[in-house]
Amino acid sequence: MRSIHRLRRITALGLAALCFGPVGAQTFPSKPLRFVVPYPPGGPTDLMARLLQPELQTRLGVAVVIDNKPGAGGNVGSAEVARHAPADGHTILLAASGPMAVNQNLYRTMPFSALSDLAPVIQISSFPLVLEVHPSLGIKTLKDFIAQSKARPDDFSYASAGNGTPQHLAGELYAKAMSMKLSHVPYKGAGPALNDLLGGQVKVMFDIIASSAQHIQSGKLVPIAVTSARRSPQMPQVPTMAEAGLANFELTAWHGIAVRAGTPRPIIDKLNSVLNETFKDPAFRAKWEALGTPVVGGTPEQFGQLIHTESVRLGRVVRESGATVD
């Protein structure tokens, strides 16, 4: 009799696995997805989420609700997913390089660990930054920017999307390269920082091309140089920092999708597959690349390796630049 009961139990478990798939992956998603963006509306991170939102809704068949959770250089929203979200794939994070690889080297204590509390799903972007200034400065070239920032550093306070963001780190790298001190003005996201730059409350910003391109095209901001090794296809007329006269200055911002650690691998694989398929769509690719980043994609392992290697590399950059949390 014991053998019969054991056989029935094994059979029942096997049927359940066939019907529902590994750890319920076949029934995922079973409710709306919460898409956490750790920055305010209006910035490049938010723009990416809003491009992905309708695609995910169509391909997954459920509503996707964007939840902006800004603060502490992206730490607040990232910790929300890493420490408080259920590990079931229904809460996803737009993971930015700041909170994923930089902040651990800037903050004395962190509310989460990017390497152990979050599970990578896919890399989605790799953005160069553009050094841009308010037109009132009358600056057109990096040579002029260097001369004037050295002569009048108090006039060259720079805005960033928050402590630990690529915008912050780029400003610190410039100050380090010039052996000078620039005043850093951190905001709760690129959107608010950009608004004050446009209004002239601050005069300088290293920003992701996606959020500043329209203002540069309209003449409201003046581009000086981009921080990538090659010129941006979106701004081919703008030189790289090296071309403009500052060698060995290269910094890019990257983003991806992550979920809470412990999320079943079949669910991670399903999200990864849906996102990779989205990036293969020519119409979507055109919209995505218009933001100023190539389509990336790939496996969870590849994104996990990027997080690890960038944590090491950017940690070294932070220490060498002397960047600190204000």
XYZ file of C-alpha atoms in Angstrom:
326
model
C 0.000 0.000 0.000
C 2.847 2.409 0.837
C 4.335 1.788 -2.584
C 0.985 2.510 -4.249
C 0.551 5.766 -2.312
C 4.109 6.789 -3.169
C 3.513 6.035 -6.831
C 0.294 8.078 -6.816
C 2.107 10.994 -5.203
C 4.946 10.908 -7.729
C 2.415 10.693 -10.570
C 0.486 13.673 -9.215
C 3.654 15.750 -8.930
C 4.623 14.814 -12.465
C 1.219 15.811 -13.822
C 1.430 19.129 -11.968
C 4.816 19.832 -13.526
C 3.436 19.043 -16.979
C 0.392 21.242 -16.482
C 1.980 24.201 -14.831
C 5.623 24.077 -15.913
C 8.638 24.612 -13.671
C 7.692 26.665 -10.639
C 4.559 27.985 -12.375
C 6.456 29.473 -15.326
C 3.738 28.425 -17.760
C 1.189 30.551 -15.902
C 3.437 33.620 -15.611
C 2.368 36.365 -15.621
C -0.833 35.821 -13.668
C -1.422 39.478 -12.752
C -0.264 42.976 -13.811
C 3.454 43.753 -13.723
C 4.858 46.580 -11.633
C 7.731 48.266 -13.484
C 9.846 50.183 -10.958
C 11.903 53.103 -12.294
C 14.308 54.442 -9.631
C 14.234 57.987 -11.053
C 11.493 60.588 -11.637
C 9.475 60.928 -14.847
C 11.108 62.722 -17.760
C 14.650 61.372 -17.648
C 16.221 58.782 -19.973
C 15.606 55.880 -17.601
C 11.931 56.764 -17.479
C 11.806 57.165 -21.274
C 13.096 53.624 -21.750
C 10.474 52.215 -19.388
C 7.705 54.007 -21.255
C 8.896 52.625 -24.587
C 8.994 49.097 -23.183
C 5.673 49.314 -21.342
C 3.292 48.795 -24.322
C 5.534 46.104 -25.803
C 5.525 44.114 -22.576
C 1.772 44.532 -22.216
C 1.166 43.194 -25.715
C 3.628 40.319 -25.514
C 2.803 39.204 -21.963
C -0.909 39.856 -22.131
C -1.187 41.786 -18.849
C -1.126 45.420 -17.784
C 2.278 46.915 -16.960
C 2.216 49.792 -14.468
C 5.223 52.138 -14.254
C 6.099 53.117 -10.693
C 8.640 55.942 -10.376
C 10.540 55.645 -7.060
C 13.308 58.285 -7.088
C 15.821 59.094 -4.390
C 19.382 58.509 -3.164
C 20.896 58.205 -6.638
C 18.549 55.374 -7.607
C 18.971 53.447 -4.353
C 15.394 53.949 -3.127
C 13.645 52.365 -6.095
C 16.279 49.663 -6.552
C 16.040 48.661 -2.888
C 12.252 48.540 -3.224
C 12.613 45.648 -5.668
C 15.704 44.074 -4.091
C 14.350 43.881 -0.546
C 10.572 44.174 -0.606
C 9.126 42.883 -3.887
C 7.911 39.287 -4.143
C 10.373 37.014 -5.951
C 7.812 36.037 -8.563
C 8.714 38.206 -11.562
C 5.666 40.454 -11.264
C 7.839 43.356 -10.081
C 10.666 44.295 -12.438
C 13.343 46.953 -12.029
C 14.838 49.222 -14.644
C 18.354 48.709 -13.320
C 20.753 51.613 -13.918
C 24.546 51.578 -13.713
C 24.540 54.047 -10.803
C 22.730 51.967 -8.187
C 23.927 48.689 -9.711
C 27.680 49.368 -9.905
C 28.661 52.825 -8.629
C 26.761 53.577 -5.431
C 28.325 50.787 -3.421
C 31.579 52.679 -3.809
C 30.088 56.053 -2.851
C 27.776 55.323 0.056
C 28.992 54.138 3.435
C 25.983 51.870 3.753
C 23.727 50.508 1.039
C 20.102 49.369 1.481
C 20.670 46.427 -0.874
C 23.340 44.460 -2.718
C 23.108 44.527 -6.487
C 25.082 41.296 -6.737
C 23.134 39.227 -4.207
C 19.683 40.807 -3.765
C 18.826 41.198 -7.446
C 18.768 38.725 -10.323
C 19.820 40.053 -13.765
C 17.441 39.522 -16.677
C 18.901 41.435 -19.645
C 21.012 44.457 -20.572
C 19.028 46.981 -22.593
C 21.258 50.023 -23.200
C 24.716 51.560 -23.388
C 24.596 55.366 -23.487
C 27.355 57.924 -24.023
C 26.952 61.205 -22.161
C 27.160 64.657 -23.689
C 28.854 67.557 -21.921
C 26.445 70.453 -22.422
C 26.238 74.029 -21.187
C 23.716 76.824 -20.934
C 24.030 79.289 -23.853
C 24.566 82.190 -21.433
C 28.137 80.977 -20.878
C 28.993 81.750 -24.498
C 31.058 78.561 -24.783
C 31.261 76.495 -27.975
C 34.353 74.276 -27.569
C 35.998 72.126 -24.927
C 39.078 74.347 -25.096
C 36.986 77.354 -24.062
C 35.164 75.293 -21.432
C 38.456 74.223 -19.854
C 39.832 77.766 -19.853
C 36.742 79.342 -18.339
C 36.045 76.593 -15.793
C 39.598 76.965 -14.495
C 39.355 80.759 -14.391
C 35.854 80.918 -12.859
C 35.071 77.568 -11.185
C 32.268 79.081 -9.101
C 30.295 79.741 -12.291
C 30.554 76.114 -13.380
C 28.471 74.190 -10.859
C 27.199 71.081 -12.608
C 23.892 69.275 -12.274
C 23.463 65.516 -12.071
C 20.639 62.998 -11.792
C 21.813 62.264 -8.240
C 24.794 61.049 -6.270
C 26.437 58.055 -7.881
C 24.845 58.517 -11.292
C 26.987 58.605 -14.445
C 26.306 62.357 -14.675
C 27.855 62.831 -11.219
C 30.802 60.579 -11.941
C 31.535 62.303 -15.258
C 31.702 65.676 -13.520
C 34.056 64.326 -10.880
C 36.250 62.757 -13.543
C 36.502 66.080 -15.352
C 37.391 67.923 -12.141
C 40.020 65.288 -11.368
C 41.516 65.532 -14.865
C 41.721 69.319 -14.534
C 43.041 69.212 -10.930
C 40.222 71.496 -9.807
C 37.061 71.488 -7.719
C 33.627 71.934 -9.282
C 30.466 72.334 -7.247
C 28.122 69.369 -7.688
C 24.343 69.911 -7.546
C 22.583 66.513 -7.229
C 18.912 66.157 -8.161
C 16.458 63.285 -7.769
C 16.705 62.463 -11.446
C 17.811 63.729 -14.831
C 14.452 65.370 -15.535
C 14.577 67.902 -12.657
C 18.289 68.522 -13.274
C 17.656 69.225 -16.936
C 14.837 71.641 -16.111
C 17.167 73.741 -13.950
C 19.884 73.612 -16.601
C 17.423 74.926 -19.190
C 16.380 77.650 -16.769
C 19.965 78.683 -16.123
C 19.922 77.856 -12.390
C 22.917 75.619 -13.139
C 25.161 76.041 -16.173
C 26.720 72.647 -16.855
C 25.634 69.021 -17.092
C 26.889 65.722 -18.427
C 23.645 64.140 -19.626
C 22.498 61.119 -21.557
C 21.856 62.149 -25.148
C 18.285 60.830 -25.137
C 16.925 63.432 -22.745
C 18.887 66.431 -24.054
C 18.830 65.953 -27.832
C 15.700 68.031 -28.498
C 17.011 70.922 -26.401
C 20.361 70.838 -28.198
C 18.637 70.795 -31.591
C 16.517 73.805 -30.604
C 19.565 75.758 -29.413
C 18.500 75.845 -25.769
C 21.650 73.926 -24.793
C 25.126 73.880 -26.345
C 26.868 70.492 -26.790
C 30.619 70.479 -26.139
C 31.709 66.817 -26.452
C 30.508 63.241 -25.942
C 32.100 60.829 -23.459
C 32.210 57.749 -25.682
C 35.189 56.439 -27.647
C 33.365 57.200 -30.920
C 31.004 59.959 -31.969
C 27.301 59.366 -31.388
C 25.209 58.635 -34.515
C 22.560 60.931 -33.003
C 25.038 63.836 -32.786
C 27.707 63.177 -35.411
C 28.752 66.839 -35.412
C 29.763 66.711 -31.723
C 33.369 65.546 -31.103
C 34.416 63.030 -28.492
C 36.235 64.289 -25.420
C 39.461 62.859 -26.847
C 38.941 64.569 -30.211
C 38.202 67.837 -28.412
C 41.465 67.674 -26.484
C 40.945 65.641 -23.309
C 42.454 62.181 -23.760
C 41.483 59.034 -21.841
C 38.076 60.384 -20.850
C 35.495 57.706 -21.555
C 32.312 56.941 -19.635
C 29.010 55.360 -20.647
C 25.791 54.743 -18.759
C 24.065 51.389 -19.099
C 20.724 49.953 -18.078
C 19.052 46.593 -17.807
C 16.145 44.721 -16.327
C 16.411 42.897 -12.990
C 14.093 41.121 -10.575
C 14.415 40.139 -6.967
C 16.896 37.359 -6.255
C 15.153 34.028 -5.797
C 12.800 34.554 -8.731
C 12.490 31.155 -10.451
C 14.820 30.803 -13.415
C 12.036 29.825 -15.852
C 10.329 33.168 -15.143
C 13.603 35.050 -15.681
C 14.086 33.161 -18.943
C 10.576 34.070 -20.097
C 11.144 37.762 -19.414
C 14.516 37.569 -21.147
C 12.991 35.876 -24.193
C 10.160 38.417 -24.472
C 12.586 41.345 -24.255
C 15.027 39.853 -26.773
C 12.125 39.309 -29.187
C 11.024 42.910 -28.650
C 14.477 44.175 -29.596
C 14.395 42.139 -32.815
C 11.360 44.050 -34.071
C 12.605 46.594 -36.669
C 10.030 49.257 -35.785
C 10.845 49.047 -32.093
C 14.584 49.017 -32.774
C 14.273 52.287 -34.670
C 12.474 53.941 -31.736
C 14.994 52.548 -29.271
C 18.083 53.603 -31.197
C 16.602 57.095 -31.567
C 17.179 57.429 -27.812
C 20.918 57.351 -28.464
C 21.754 53.780 -27.523
C 22.298 50.664 -29.605
C 20.075 47.668 -28.955
C 21.952 45.346 -26.604
C 19.995 42.278 -25.413
C 21.679 38.980 -24.554
C 21.455 36.502 -21.692
C 20.989 36.982 -17.939
C 24.554 35.718 -17.474
C 25.959 38.379 -19.794
C 24.175 41.139 -17.909
C 25.309 39.660 -14.598
C 28.914 39.665 -15.800
C 28.595 43.318 -16.842
C 27.343 44.268 -13.368
C 30.274 42.463 -11.764
C 33.009 43.860 -14.018
C 31.608 47.402 -13.949
C 31.393 47.305 -10.150
C 35.129 46.672 -10.104
C 36.011 49.145 -12.870
C 33.779 51.983 -11.698
C 34.823 51.411 -8.113
C 38.372 52.150 -9.204
C 37.179 55.248 -11.069
C 35.335 56.500 -7.982
C 38.376 56.071 -5.760
C 40.740 57.702 -8.247
C 38.394 60.625 -8.882
C 37.763 61.264 -5.206
C 33.994 61.347 -5.789
C 31.930 61.319 -2.607
C 28.298 61.489 -1.614
C 27.391 65.085 -0.715
